[in-house]
Amino acid sequence: MTAGVQPDQHAAARNSSAETHDVVVVGSGVAGLSAALRAAAGGLSVVILEKSEKLGGTSAMSGAGTWIPANHIARAAGIDDSPEEALTYIRNASPPGWQAKEDALWQAFAQNAPRVLEFVEQETPLRFALTDEPDIFCERPGGKARGRMLSPLPLSRRLLGPYARRLRRSTLPHLFTYQEVYDDDLWHYPVRAVLRLWPKLLWRLATDSRAQGNALMTGLIKGCLDKGCRFSPETRVTALLQDDGDGRITGVAAERDGVMVRFLARRGVVLATGGFEWNQELYTRHFPGPLDRIASPRTNTGDGQLLAQQAGALLERMDQANIYPTLPTRYEGRLHGIPLTFQTEPHAIIVGRHGRRFVSEYDYNIGEALDQRDPETGEPLHLPAWLIGDKRFLGRSWPFIWYARKDPKCLIKARSLDELAAKAGLPADVLKETVARFNRFCQQGRDEDFHRGESSWEQYKAGSTEAAFGTIEQPPFYAVSINRSIIGTKGGARTNQRGEVLRPDHSIIPGLYAAGLAMANPIGTHSIGAGTTIGPNLTWGFICGESLLTSNRSDVSDEPRAALSH
C-alpha cells in the first residue's frame, strides 16, 4: 500500500500539475470500465487511472461467468424472465436479514442488468452466449433453470493495438470458452478436449484470440478507447481531493513517473479498485484464521476502501469475500492461487478440524461454509479443513497433480486413515467414523447429512445424483488443504442505489461513487448464482456512469484540498 498524502504535503498536491476531466475512474476492472464506458457514451470526458502496468484487474483473470437476468439473449432463445422475477429470486436466495439493507440495490440491479448487456453489446465488440448453468437455488421462487448465466465469446487481443501488451493475463486457460471448459471436461480430460477443439484453438492462437476474462476486458477496453476514454496506467492514486465547504470530491492526487499529478473531476470520481485481500493488516482484521491462497492481482491492496474511509465514508460488508477453493500455481514469478473446482469428486469428502463433514462438497457456496465463524469469537468454526480422498480421487485428474506439485505442503499421502489423520492433525477415530458414514451414504445413494447431489445445481455439476457418490476405501489415502482461498474481498464504501458513496449518517459524499469490489457489495460471500460477481459489478459500474450523466456539476475549484489518505 502506498503512503498517503500527509498534511505537510497538501501544498505539494495543490501546486502539482493538473488535468481536468468530467469523470475520474480509479481502477480498470469490469466495474470501473463499465462506469467509464457509460459516462463516455453519454458525452463525458473520462480518464481511467490504474496503479499497475497491467489493465483489467481481477476481471481480466476471471472465468468471466456473467449473471444477467432477463437478458435479450435468453429472450431470443425463448426463455421467459423479467426483472420482477429476478428480484423475487434474489430476495429468496440471499441470506436472512440482508433484504432490509440491500433491497434498494437489488432493485437497481434487477432493473438495470438487462440494459447493461444490451448496452455493452451495442458499444463494444463483445458478444455473449448463454451457458447451461442453472441458478444455484433455481428451485426457489423466481429461480431459473437456464438463461441468466452468460459468458463472452473469444476476441482478438490485437483489437487493443499497443494496449494489448498491457492486458493482464490469467492463470486460467482463456484459450477455451467458459462453456467449452465444462462441455469438454477440460479438468479431467485435457488432451481429449484439445483434440476435439484443435481447429478452434489453432485459430485463436493464430489471431491472439482469447475467451473468458481476457475477452471481457478486451471488449471493454476497446469500447472505452473508441469512446475517447484516456487510460493512465502506472498511476497510483494517493488521495481524494475534497472541497472544504461541502466535502465534495473534486478529483484525486496521484503519483505518475515519480511526479505528483492532480486529476480534477467536474462530475465525480468512481472508486473501482477491487478488494483488499493483499493488504495484510486489513485482511487479518476481517478474515482471521488459515488462508490457503489468493487468486487476484497483488495490486488489490484496499486503495479504494481506505481512500473512501479517509473522505468520511461508511465502510460495510468488510467480512465478505469471493471465497472458493484454489490450487497452487505460479503467477508473475511467485506462488499464487488458481481457482479450480477440484473438490467435486465422487471419492472425496471435506472435513473440518474436528474430522467431521460440514457441507455438501458440491455446494457452490462451499466458500461460505469454509468461512463460517463463531458468533462469540469471530474465529472460523471449521478451519483448518481438509479434502479427504482415496487413490481414485487422485487418479481422476492429472492437472490436479500438476498444480499440487507447485506447493508440496498442500497434499498429504498416507497408507491408512490413521496415518493420514496423524499427519493432518485430525482425530483418527472421528475421521474413520466420518468416512465410514459417507461410505454408507454411497451404498444407499443418499447423503442424509448434507443432501449431496440432490439439488438441480449439484446434479448439473455431478451429472446425476448417483455420479456424486463414490466410496473412500482404496489406499493410499490423501488429504488436501482446503482452507479459505480468496478471489476478491467484497467490503467497502456503502453506496445508495445510484452508486453514490454514503457517510455513517447516510448522507451523500458529493462527487464520490464506488462500484464492484470497492463498494459494500450487496451480494456477499453467499452467491446466488455462478457469475454473481462479474454480472452485478458490471451493472453497478453502469449505474455509476448513469448517475454521473445526470449530475449537473460543471465547475471545479482551482484549489481543492487533499483529503488525508491511506
Coordinates of C-alpha atoms in Angstrom, one line a residue:
M1 CA 0.0 0.0 0.0
T2 CA 1.4 3.4 -0.9
A3 CA 1.9 6.1 1.7
G4 CA -0.8 8.7 1.6
V5 CA -0.6 12.5 1.2
Q6 CA 0.2 13.8 4.6
P7 CA -0.9 17.2 5.9
D8 CA 2.5 18.8 5.2
Q9 CA 2.2 17.6 1.6
H10 CA -1.0 19.4 0.8
A11 CA 0.8 22.3 -0.6
A12 CA 2.7 20.0 -2.9
A13 CA -0.6 18.4 -4.1
R14 CA -2.1 21.9 -4.7
N15 CA 1.0 23.1 -6.7
S16 CA 1.3 19.9 -8.8
S17 CA 0.3 19.9 -12.4
A18 CA -3.4 19.2 -13.1
E19 CA -5.6 17.6 -15.7
T20 CA -9.3 18.3 -15.8
H21 CA -11.9 15.7 -16.9
D22 CA -15.5 15.2 -16.4
V23 CA -15.0 11.8 -14.7
V24 CA -12.1 10.2 -13.0
V25 CA -12.3 6.4 -12.6
V26 CA -9.8 4.7 -10.3
G27 CA -9.3 1.1 -11.3
S28 CA -9.5 -0.7 -14.7
G29 CA -11.6 -3.8 -13.9
V30 CA -15.1 -4.6 -15.1
A31 CA -16.9 -2.2 -12.7
G32 CA -14.6 0.7 -13.5
L33 CA -14.7 0.3 -17.2
S34 CA -18.4 -0.2 -17.2
A35 CA -18.8 3.2 -15.5
A36 CA -16.3 4.8 -17.8
L37 CA -18.0 3.4 -20.9
R38 CA -21.4 4.6 -19.9
A39 CA -20.2 8.1 -19.0
A40 CA -18.2 8.4 -22.2
A41 CA -21.1 7.1 -24.3
G42 CA -23.1 9.9 -22.8
G43 CA -20.6 12.5 -23.9
L44 CA -18.5 13.0 -20.8
S45 CA -14.7 13.1 -20.9
V46 CA -13.2 10.2 -18.8
V47 CA -9.7 9.3 -17.5
I48 CA -9.1 5.8 -16.1
L49 CA -6.3 5.5 -13.6
E50 CA -4.6 2.2 -12.9
K51 CA -1.7 1.8 -10.5
S52 CA -0.5 -1.4 -12.2
E53 CA 1.3 -1.5 -15.5
K54 CA -1.4 -4.0 -16.5
L55 CA -5.1 -3.3 -17.3
G56 CA -8.1 -5.4 -16.4
G57 CA -7.6 -6.2 -12.7
T58 CA -9.2 -9.3 -11.2
S59 CA -11.8 -9.3 -14.0
A60 CA -9.2 -10.0 -16.7
M61 CA -8.0 -13.1 -14.7
S62 CA -11.5 -14.4 -14.2
G63 CA -13.6 -17.0 -15.9
A64 CA -16.0 -14.1 -16.7
G65 CA -19.2 -16.0 -16.0
T66 CA -21.7 -13.2 -16.1
W67 CA -25.1 -13.4 -14.3
I68 CA -27.6 -11.1 -16.0
P69 CA -31.3 -11.9 -15.5
A70 CA -34.0 -11.0 -18.1
N71 CA -31.4 -10.6 -20.8
H72 CA -32.1 -10.2 -24.5
I73 CA -30.1 -13.3 -25.5
A74 CA -32.2 -15.5 -23.3
R75 CA -35.4 -13.8 -24.7
A76 CA -34.2 -14.6 -28.2
A77 CA -33.8 -18.2 -27.1
G78 CA -37.4 -18.4 -25.9
I79 CA -36.6 -18.2 -22.2
D80 CA -39.1 -16.1 -20.2
D81 CA -37.7 -13.9 -17.5
S82 CA -38.3 -10.5 -16.1
P83 CA -36.7 -8.1 -13.6
E84 CA -39.5 -8.8 -11.2
E85 CA -38.8 -12.5 -11.3
A86 CA -35.1 -11.8 -10.8
L87 CA -35.8 -9.6 -7.8
T88 CA -38.0 -12.3 -6.3
Y89 CA -35.2 -14.8 -6.7
I90 CA -32.6 -12.5 -5.2
R91 CA -34.8 -11.9 -2.2
N92 CA -35.4 -15.6 -1.7
A93 CA -31.8 -16.8 -2.4
S94 CA -30.0 -14.2 -0.3
P95 CA -29.0 -14.6 3.4
P96 CA -31.7 -13.9 6.0
G97 CA -31.6 -10.3 7.2
W98 CA -29.9 -8.8 4.1
Q99 CA -33.0 -7.5 2.4
A100 CA -33.6 -4.8 4.9
K101 CA -30.3 -3.1 4.0
E102 CA -29.7 -4.2 0.4
D103 CA -33.1 -4.3 -1.2
A104 CA -32.8 -0.9 -2.9
L105 CA -29.5 -2.0 -4.5
W106 CA -31.0 -5.3 -5.5
Q107 CA -33.9 -3.5 -7.2
A108 CA -31.4 -1.2 -9.0
F109 CA -29.5 -4.3 -10.2
A110 CA -32.6 -6.2 -11.4
Q111 CA -33.9 -3.2 -13.4
N112 CA -30.6 -2.2 -14.9
A113 CA -28.9 -5.5 -15.6
P114 CA -30.8 -6.3 -18.9
R115 CA -30.0 -2.8 -20.1
V116 CA -26.3 -3.2 -19.3
L117 CA -25.9 -6.3 -21.5
E118 CA -27.6 -4.6 -24.5
F119 CA -25.5 -1.5 -24.0
V120 CA -22.2 -3.4 -23.8
E121 CA -23.0 -5.4 -27.0
Q122 CA -24.0 -2.1 -28.8
E123 CA -21.0 -0.1 -27.7
T124 CA -18.2 -2.7 -27.7
P125 CA -17.1 -5.7 -29.8
L126 CA -18.2 -8.0 -27.0
R127 CA -20.7 -10.7 -27.8
F128 CA -22.1 -13.1 -25.1
A129 CA -23.5 -16.6 -25.2
L130 CA -25.8 -18.4 -22.8
T131 CA -24.2 -21.2 -20.7
D132 CA -26.2 -24.2 -19.5
E133 CA -25.8 -23.4 -15.8
P134 CA -28.9 -23.1 -13.7
D135 CA -29.4 -20.6 -10.9
I136 CA -27.8 -22.1 -7.8
F137 CA -31.1 -22.1 -6.0
C138 CA -33.3 -22.5 -9.0
E139 CA -36.0 -24.4 -7.1
R140 CA -36.7 -21.2 -5.1
P141 CA -39.3 -18.7 -6.2
G142 CA -38.1 -16.7 -9.2
G143 CA -35.3 -19.1 -9.9
K144 CA -34.5 -20.2 -13.5
A145 CA -33.0 -23.5 -14.8
R146 CA -31.3 -21.6 -17.6
G147 CA -30.9 -18.2 -19.2
R148 CA -29.3 -15.9 -16.7
M149 CA -25.7 -17.2 -16.9
L150 CA -23.6 -16.0 -19.9
S151 CA -20.0 -15.8 -20.9
P152 CA -18.2 -13.7 -23.5
L153 CA -17.2 -15.2 -26.9
P154 CA -13.5 -15.0 -27.8
L155 CA -12.0 -11.8 -29.0
S156 CA -8.6 -11.0 -30.5
R157 CA -6.4 -9.0 -28.1
R158 CA -5.0 -7.3 -31.2
L159 CA -8.1 -5.1 -31.2
L160 CA -6.3 -3.2 -28.5
G161 CA -3.3 -2.2 -30.6
P162 CA -0.5 -1.0 -28.3
Y163 CA -2.6 -1.7 -25.2
A164 CA -2.7 -5.4 -25.9
R165 CA 0.6 -5.9 -24.1
R166 CA -0.9 -4.2 -21.1
L167 CA -3.9 -6.5 -20.8
R168 CA -3.5 -8.6 -17.6
R169 CA -3.0 -12.3 -18.3
S170 CA -4.6 -15.1 -16.3
T171 CA -3.7 -18.3 -14.6
L172 CA -6.9 -19.9 -16.2
P173 CA -6.9 -21.4 -19.7
H174 CA -8.5 -18.5 -21.5
L175 CA -7.9 -20.2 -24.9
F176 CA -11.1 -22.1 -24.1
T177 CA -14.6 -20.5 -23.6
Y178 CA -16.4 -20.9 -20.3
Q179 CA -18.8 -23.4 -21.8
E180 CA -16.0 -25.4 -23.6
V181 CA -14.3 -26.0 -20.3
Y182 CA -17.4 -27.6 -19.0
D183 CA -18.6 -29.4 -22.1
D184 CA -15.3 -31.0 -22.9
D185 CA -14.4 -31.7 -19.3
L186 CA -11.0 -29.9 -19.6
W187 CA -10.3 -30.7 -15.9
H188 CA -10.5 -34.4 -16.3
Y189 CA -9.6 -34.9 -19.9
P190 CA -7.4 -32.1 -21.1
V191 CA -5.8 -34.0 -24.0
R192 CA -9.2 -35.1 -25.3
A193 CA -10.5 -31.6 -25.1
V194 CA -7.6 -30.2 -27.1
L195 CA -8.0 -32.9 -29.8
R196 CA -11.7 -32.1 -30.1
L197 CA -11.3 -28.4 -30.3
W198 CA -7.9 -28.1 -32.1
P199 CA -9.2 -26.2 -35.2
K200 CA -10.7 -23.5 -33.0
L201 CA -7.8 -23.4 -30.7
L202 CA -5.3 -23.1 -33.6
W203 CA -7.3 -20.2 -35.0
R204 CA -7.4 -18.5 -31.6
L205 CA -3.6 -18.9 -31.3
A206 CA -3.1 -17.5 -34.8
T207 CA -5.3 -14.5 -34.1
D208 CA -4.2 -14.0 -30.5
S209 CA -7.9 -14.5 -29.5
R210 CA -8.9 -15.4 -26.0
A211 CA -12.2 -16.0 -24.2
Q212 CA -13.3 -15.6 -20.6
G213 CA -11.8 -12.7 -18.6
N214 CA -9.4 -11.7 -21.4
A215 CA -12.2 -11.4 -23.9
L216 CA -14.4 -9.5 -21.4
M217 CA -11.7 -6.9 -20.7
T218 CA -10.5 -6.7 -24.3
G219 CA -14.0 -5.7 -25.4
L220 CA -14.5 -3.2 -22.6
I221 CA -11.1 -1.6 -23.1
K222 CA -11.7 -1.3 -26.8
G223 CA -15.1 0.2 -26.2
C224 CA -13.7 2.8 -23.8
L225 CA -10.9 3.6 -26.3
D226 CA -13.4 4.1 -29.1
K227 CA -15.4 6.5 -26.9
G228 CA -12.4 8.6 -26.2
C229 CA -11.6 7.5 -22.7
R230 CA -8.0 8.0 -21.7
F231 CA -6.0 5.3 -19.8
S232 CA -3.3 6.2 -17.4
P233 CA -1.5 3.0 -16.2
E234 CA 1.2 3.0 -13.5
T235 CA -0.6 5.9 -11.8
R236 CA -1.1 5.5 -8.1
V237 CA -3.9 7.5 -6.5
T238 CA -2.7 8.8 -3.1
A239 CA -5.6 11.0 -2.0
L240 CA -9.0 12.2 -2.9
L241 CA -9.3 16.0 -3.4
Q242 CA -12.1 17.3 -1.3
D243 CA -13.8 20.7 -1.1
D244 CA -13.5 22.5 2.2
G245 CA -17.1 23.6 2.1
D246 CA -19.5 20.7 1.4
G247 CA -17.0 17.9 1.4
R248 CA -17.5 17.4 -2.4
I249 CA -14.9 15.2 -4.0
T250 CA -13.3 17.3 -6.8
G251 CA -10.6 14.9 -8.1
V252 CA -7.6 12.9 -7.0
A253 CA -4.0 13.4 -6.3
A254 CA -1.8 10.7 -7.9
E255 CA 1.8 9.8 -8.4
R256 CA 2.9 9.1 -12.0
D257 CA 6.5 8.5 -13.0
G258 CA 7.6 9.8 -9.6
V259 CA 5.7 13.1 -10.1
M260 CA 2.6 14.3 -8.2
V261 CA -0.3 15.0 -10.6
R262 CA -3.9 16.2 -9.9
F263 CA -6.8 14.8 -11.9
L264 CA -9.7 17.1 -11.4
A265 CA -13.2 15.9 -12.0
R266 CA -16.1 18.1 -13.0
R267 CA -18.7 15.4 -12.4
G268 CA -17.2 13.0 -10.0
V269 CA -14.7 10.2 -9.0
V270 CA -15.5 6.5 -9.3
L271 CA -13.7 4.1 -6.9
A272 CA -13.4 0.7 -8.6
T273 CA -10.1 -0.5 -7.2
G274 CA -11.0 -4.1 -6.3
G275 CA -10.6 -5.8 -3.0
F276 CA -8.2 -5.6 -0.1
E277 CA -7.1 -9.2 0.1
W278 CA -3.4 -8.3 -0.5
N279 CA -3.4 -5.8 2.4
Q280 CA -2.2 -7.9 5.3
E281 CA -3.4 -5.7 8.0
L282 CA -6.9 -5.3 6.6
Y283 CA -7.2 -8.9 5.6
T284 CA -6.1 -10.2 9.0
R285 CA -8.5 -7.9 10.8
H286 CA -11.6 -9.1 8.8
F287 CA -10.6 -12.7 8.0
P288 CA -9.0 -14.4 11.0
G289 CA -7.8 -18.0 10.5
P290 CA -6.0 -20.1 8.0
L291 CA -5.5 -18.8 4.4
D292 CA -4.5 -21.1 1.6
R293 CA -4.0 -18.8 -1.3
I294 CA -5.1 -15.6 -3.0
A295 CA -6.1 -15.7 -6.7
S296 CA -6.3 -12.0 -7.6
P297 CA -3.6 -9.5 -8.7
R298 CA -1.3 -8.4 -5.9
T299 CA -2.3 -4.8 -6.6
N300 CA -5.6 -5.4 -4.7
T301 CA -4.5 -3.7 -1.5
G302 CA -7.6 -1.8 -0.5
D303 CA -6.8 1.5 -2.0
G304 CA -10.5 2.4 -2.7
Q305 CA -11.6 1.3 0.7
L306 CA -9.0 3.4 2.5
L307 CA -9.5 6.4 0.3
A308 CA -13.2 6.3 0.9
Q309 CA -12.8 6.0 4.6
Q310 CA -10.4 9.0 4.8
A311 CA -13.0 11.0 2.9
G312 CA -15.6 10.2 5.6
A313 CA -17.3 7.2 4.0
L314 CA -19.1 4.4 5.9
L315 CA -17.4 1.0 5.2
E316 CA -19.5 -2.1 5.4
R317 CA -19.5 -5.8 4.5
M318 CA -15.8 -5.9 5.2
D319 CA -16.1 -9.5 6.3
Q320 CA -17.5 -10.6 2.9
A321 CA -15.5 -12.1 0.0
N322 CA -15.5 -14.3 -3.1
I323 CA -14.1 -17.4 -1.4
Y324 CA -13.5 -20.6 -3.5
P325 CA -11.1 -23.5 -3.5
T326 CA -7.8 -22.9 -5.3
L327 CA -4.7 -24.9 -6.1
P328 CA -1.2 -23.5 -6.1
T329 CA 0.3 -22.2 -9.3
R330 CA 3.0 -19.6 -10.3
Y331 CA 2.0 -16.2 -11.5
E332 CA 4.4 -13.4 -12.3
G333 CA 7.2 -15.5 -10.8
R334 CA 5.5 -16.1 -7.4
L335 CA 3.3 -18.7 -5.8
H336 CA -0.3 -17.9 -6.5
G337 CA -3.8 -19.4 -6.4
I338 CA -5.8 -20.7 -9.4
P339 CA -9.5 -21.2 -8.7
L340 CA -10.5 -24.7 -9.6
T341 CA -13.4 -27.0 -8.7
F342 CA -11.3 -29.9 -7.6
Q343 CA -13.5 -30.8 -4.6
T344 CA -16.5 -32.1 -6.6
E345 CA -15.1 -35.7 -7.0
P346 CA -17.0 -38.9 -6.1
H347 CA -14.3 -40.4 -4.0
A348 CA -13.7 -37.4 -1.7
I349 CA -15.2 -35.5 1.2
I350 CA -14.4 -32.3 3.1
V351 CA -13.9 -32.4 6.8
G352 CA -13.2 -29.6 9.3
R353 CA -10.6 -29.6 12.1
H354 CA -12.7 -31.9 14.2
G355 CA -12.7 -34.6 11.5
R356 CA -16.4 -34.2 10.5
R357 CA -18.1 -33.1 7.4
F358 CA -19.9 -29.7 7.5
V359 CA -21.1 -29.1 3.9
S360 CA -22.0 -30.8 0.7
E361 CA -18.8 -30.9 -1.4
Y362 CA -20.8 -29.9 -4.5
D363 CA -22.4 -26.8 -2.9
Y364 CA -21.4 -23.8 -4.9
N365 CA -21.3 -21.8 -1.7
I366 CA -18.5 -24.0 -0.3
G367 CA -16.6 -20.8 0.5
E368 CA -19.4 -19.6 2.8
A369 CA -19.2 -22.9 4.7
L370 CA -15.4 -22.7 5.0
D371 CA -15.8 -19.1 6.3
Q372 CA -18.4 -19.9 8.9
R373 CA -17.5 -18.2 12.1
D374 CA -18.1 -18.5 15.8
P375 CA -20.6 -15.7 16.7
E376 CA -18.9 -15.1 20.0
T377 CA -15.2 -15.0 19.0
G378 CA -15.3 -14.4 15.3
E379 CA -12.9 -17.2 14.7
P380 CA -13.6 -19.8 11.9
L381 CA -15.5 -22.9 13.1
H382 CA -14.1 -25.5 10.7
L383 CA -10.6 -24.4 9.8
P384 CA -8.2 -25.9 9.1
A385 CA -10.2 -28.0 6.7
W386 CA -9.1 -30.9 4.5
L387 CA -10.4 -32.7 1.4
I388 CA -10.0 -36.5 2.1
G389 CA -9.9 -38.9 -0.8
D390 CA -8.5 -42.3 -1.8
K391 CA -6.3 -43.2 -4.8
R392 CA -9.2 -43.0 -7.2
F393 CA -9.6 -39.3 -6.4
L394 CA -6.0 -38.6 -7.3
G395 CA -6.2 -40.7 -10.5
R396 CA -9.1 -38.8 -12.0
S397 CA -7.2 -35.7 -13.0
W398 CA -3.6 -35.2 -13.9
P399 CA -4.0 -31.4 -13.9
F400 CA -4.6 -31.7 -10.2
I401 CA -1.3 -33.5 -9.7
W402 CA 0.4 -30.9 -11.9
Y403 CA -0.8 -28.0 -9.7
A404 CA -0.5 -29.7 -6.4
R405 CA 3.2 -30.2 -7.0
K406 CA 3.7 -26.4 -7.1
D407 CA 3.4 -26.4 -3.3
P408 CA 4.2 -29.8 -1.7
K409 CA 2.6 -28.7 1.6
C410 CA -0.9 -28.8 0.2
L411 CA -1.0 -32.6 -0.3
I412 CA -0.5 -35.3 2.2
K413 CA -0.3 -39.0 1.3
A414 CA -0.7 -42.0 3.7
R415 CA -1.2 -45.8 3.7
S416 CA -4.1 -45.7 6.1
L417 CA -6.7 -43.3 7.5
D418 CA -5.0 -43.5 10.9
E419 CA -1.7 -42.3 9.4
L420 CA -3.5 -39.7 7.3
A421 CA -5.2 -38.3 10.4
A422 CA -1.9 -38.1 12.3
K423 CA -0.2 -36.2 9.5
A424 CA -3.1 -33.8 9.1
G425 CA -3.7 -33.3 12.8
L426 CA -7.2 -34.8 12.8
P427 CA -8.7 -37.1 15.4
A428 CA -8.3 -40.6 13.8
D429 CA -11.4 -42.2 15.4
V430 CA -13.7 -39.3 14.3
L431 CA -12.2 -39.3 10.8
K432 CA -12.7 -43.0 10.3
E433 CA -16.2 -42.7 11.6
T434 CA -16.9 -39.9 9.2
V435 CA -15.5 -41.9 6.2
A436 CA -17.5 -44.9 7.2
R437 CA -20.7 -42.9 7.4
F438 CA -20.1 -41.4 4.0
N439 CA -19.4 -44.8 2.5
R440 CA -22.8 -46.0 3.8
F441 CA -24.4 -43.0 2.1
C442 CA -22.7 -44.1 -1.1
Q443 CA -24.2 -47.5 -0.8
Q444 CA -27.7 -46.3 -0.2
G445 CA -27.4 -43.4 -2.8
R446 CA -28.4 -40.6 -0.4
D447 CA -26.5 -38.2 1.7
E448 CA -28.6 -37.9 4.9
D449 CA -26.4 -35.2 6.3
F450 CA -25.9 -32.6 3.5
H451 CA -28.0 -33.9 0.6
R452 CA -25.1 -34.1 -1.8
G453 CA -26.1 -34.3 -5.4
E454 CA -29.8 -33.6 -4.8
S455 CA -30.3 -30.0 -5.9
S456 CA -30.6 -29.1 -9.6
W457 CA -27.3 -27.2 -9.3
E458 CA -25.5 -30.2 -7.7
Q459 CA -26.9 -32.6 -10.3
Y460 CA -25.7 -30.3 -13.0
K461 CA -22.2 -30.4 -11.6
A462 CA -22.1 -34.1 -10.9
G463 CA -24.0 -35.2 -14.0
S464 CA -26.6 -37.1 -11.8
T465 CA -27.2 -37.7 -8.1
E466 CA -25.7 -41.2 -8.4
A467 CA -22.5 -39.8 -10.0
A468 CA -21.8 -37.6 -7.0
F469 CA -21.1 -40.7 -4.8
G470 CA -18.0 -42.9 -4.6
T471 CA -16.7 -44.7 -1.5
I472 CA -13.4 -43.8 0.1
E473 CA -11.7 -47.1 0.8
Q474 CA -8.8 -47.8 -1.5
P475 CA -5.3 -46.8 -0.2
P476 CA -3.3 -44.8 -0.5
F477 CA -5.3 -42.0 1.1
Y478 CA -4.8 -38.3 0.5
A479 CA -5.5 -35.1 2.4
V480 CA -5.6 -31.8 0.5
S481 CA -5.6 -28.5 2.4
I482 CA -8.8 -26.6 1.6
N483 CA -9.0 -23.6 3.8
R484 CA -10.1 -20.1 2.7
S485 CA -8.8 -19.0 -0.6
I486 CA -9.7 -15.5 -1.7
I487 CA -10.6 -14.4 -5.2
G488 CA -11.6 -10.9 -4.0
T489 CA -12.9 -9.3 -0.9
K490 CA -16.3 -7.7 -1.1
G491 CA -16.4 -5.0 1.5
G492 CA -16.0 -1.3 1.0
A493 CA -17.9 2.0 0.9
R494 CA -21.6 1.9 1.5
T495 CA -23.5 3.3 -1.5
N496 CA -27.1 4.1 -2.4
Q497 CA -28.9 2.7 -5.4
R498 CA -27.3 5.4 -7.6
G499 CA -23.8 4.3 -6.7
E500 CA -23.1 7.4 -4.6
V501 CA -20.9 6.9 -1.5
L502 CA -22.5 7.5 1.9
R503 CA -21.3 8.8 5.2
P504 CA -22.1 7.0 8.5
D505 CA -25.2 9.2 8.8
H506 CA -26.2 8.0 5.3
S507 CA -25.8 11.5 3.8
I508 CA -24.1 11.5 0.4
I509 CA -20.5 12.5 -0.1
P510 CA -21.0 14.6 -3.3
G511 CA -18.9 13.6 -6.3
L512 CA -17.8 10.2 -4.9
Y513 CA -19.0 6.9 -6.3
A514 CA -18.0 3.3 -5.8
A515 CA -18.6 0.0 -7.6
G516 CA -17.6 -3.6 -7.8
L517 CA -15.4 -5.0 -5.0
A518 CA -14.6 -1.5 -3.7
M519 CA -18.2 -1.0 -2.6
A520 CA -20.1 -2.7 0.2
N521 CA -21.1 -5.4 -2.2
P522 CA -24.8 -6.3 -1.8
I523 CA -24.1 -9.8 -3.0
G524 CA -21.5 -11.0 -0.5
T525 CA -19.8 -14.3 0.3
H526 CA -23.1 -16.1 -0.2
S527 CA -23.5 -16.3 -4.0
I528 CA -26.9 -16.6 -5.6
G529 CA -25.6 -17.8 -8.9
A530 CA -22.3 -18.5 -10.7
G531 CA -21.4 -15.2 -12.3
T532 CA -22.8 -13.1 -9.5
T533 CA -19.6 -11.2 -9.1
I534 CA -19.0 -10.1 -12.7
G535 CA -22.6 -9.6 -13.8
P536 CA -23.6 -7.4 -10.8
N537 CA -20.3 -5.5 -10.8
L538 CA -20.7 -4.7 -14.5
T539 CA -24.2 -3.4 -13.6
W540 CA -23.2 -1.3 -10.6
G541 CA -20.4 0.3 -12.7
F542 CA -23.0 1.1 -15.3
I543 CA -25.3 2.6 -12.7
C544 CA -22.4 4.9 -11.5
G545 CA -21.9 6.0 -15.1
E546 CA -25.6 6.9 -15.5
S547 CA -25.6 8.8 -12.2
L548 CA -22.6 10.9 -13.4
L549 CA -24.5 11.7 -16.6
T550 CA -27.4 13.2 -14.6
S551 CA -25.1 15.2 -12.3
N552 CA -25.1 18.9 -13.1
R553 CA -21.7 19.6 -11.5
S554 CA -19.8 21.6 -14.1
D555 CA -17.3 23.7 -12.2
V556 CA -14.1 22.6 -10.5
S557 CA -12.4 24.5 -7.7
D558 CA -8.9 25.7 -8.6
E559 CA -7.7 24.9 -5.1
P560 CA -9.2 21.7 -3.8
R561 CA -7.6 20.3 -0.7
A562 CA -6.2 16.8 -0.4
A563 CA -8.2 14.6 1.9
L564 CA -5.9 12.6 4.2
S565 CA -5.2 9.3 2.5
H566 CA -4.3 5.8 3.4

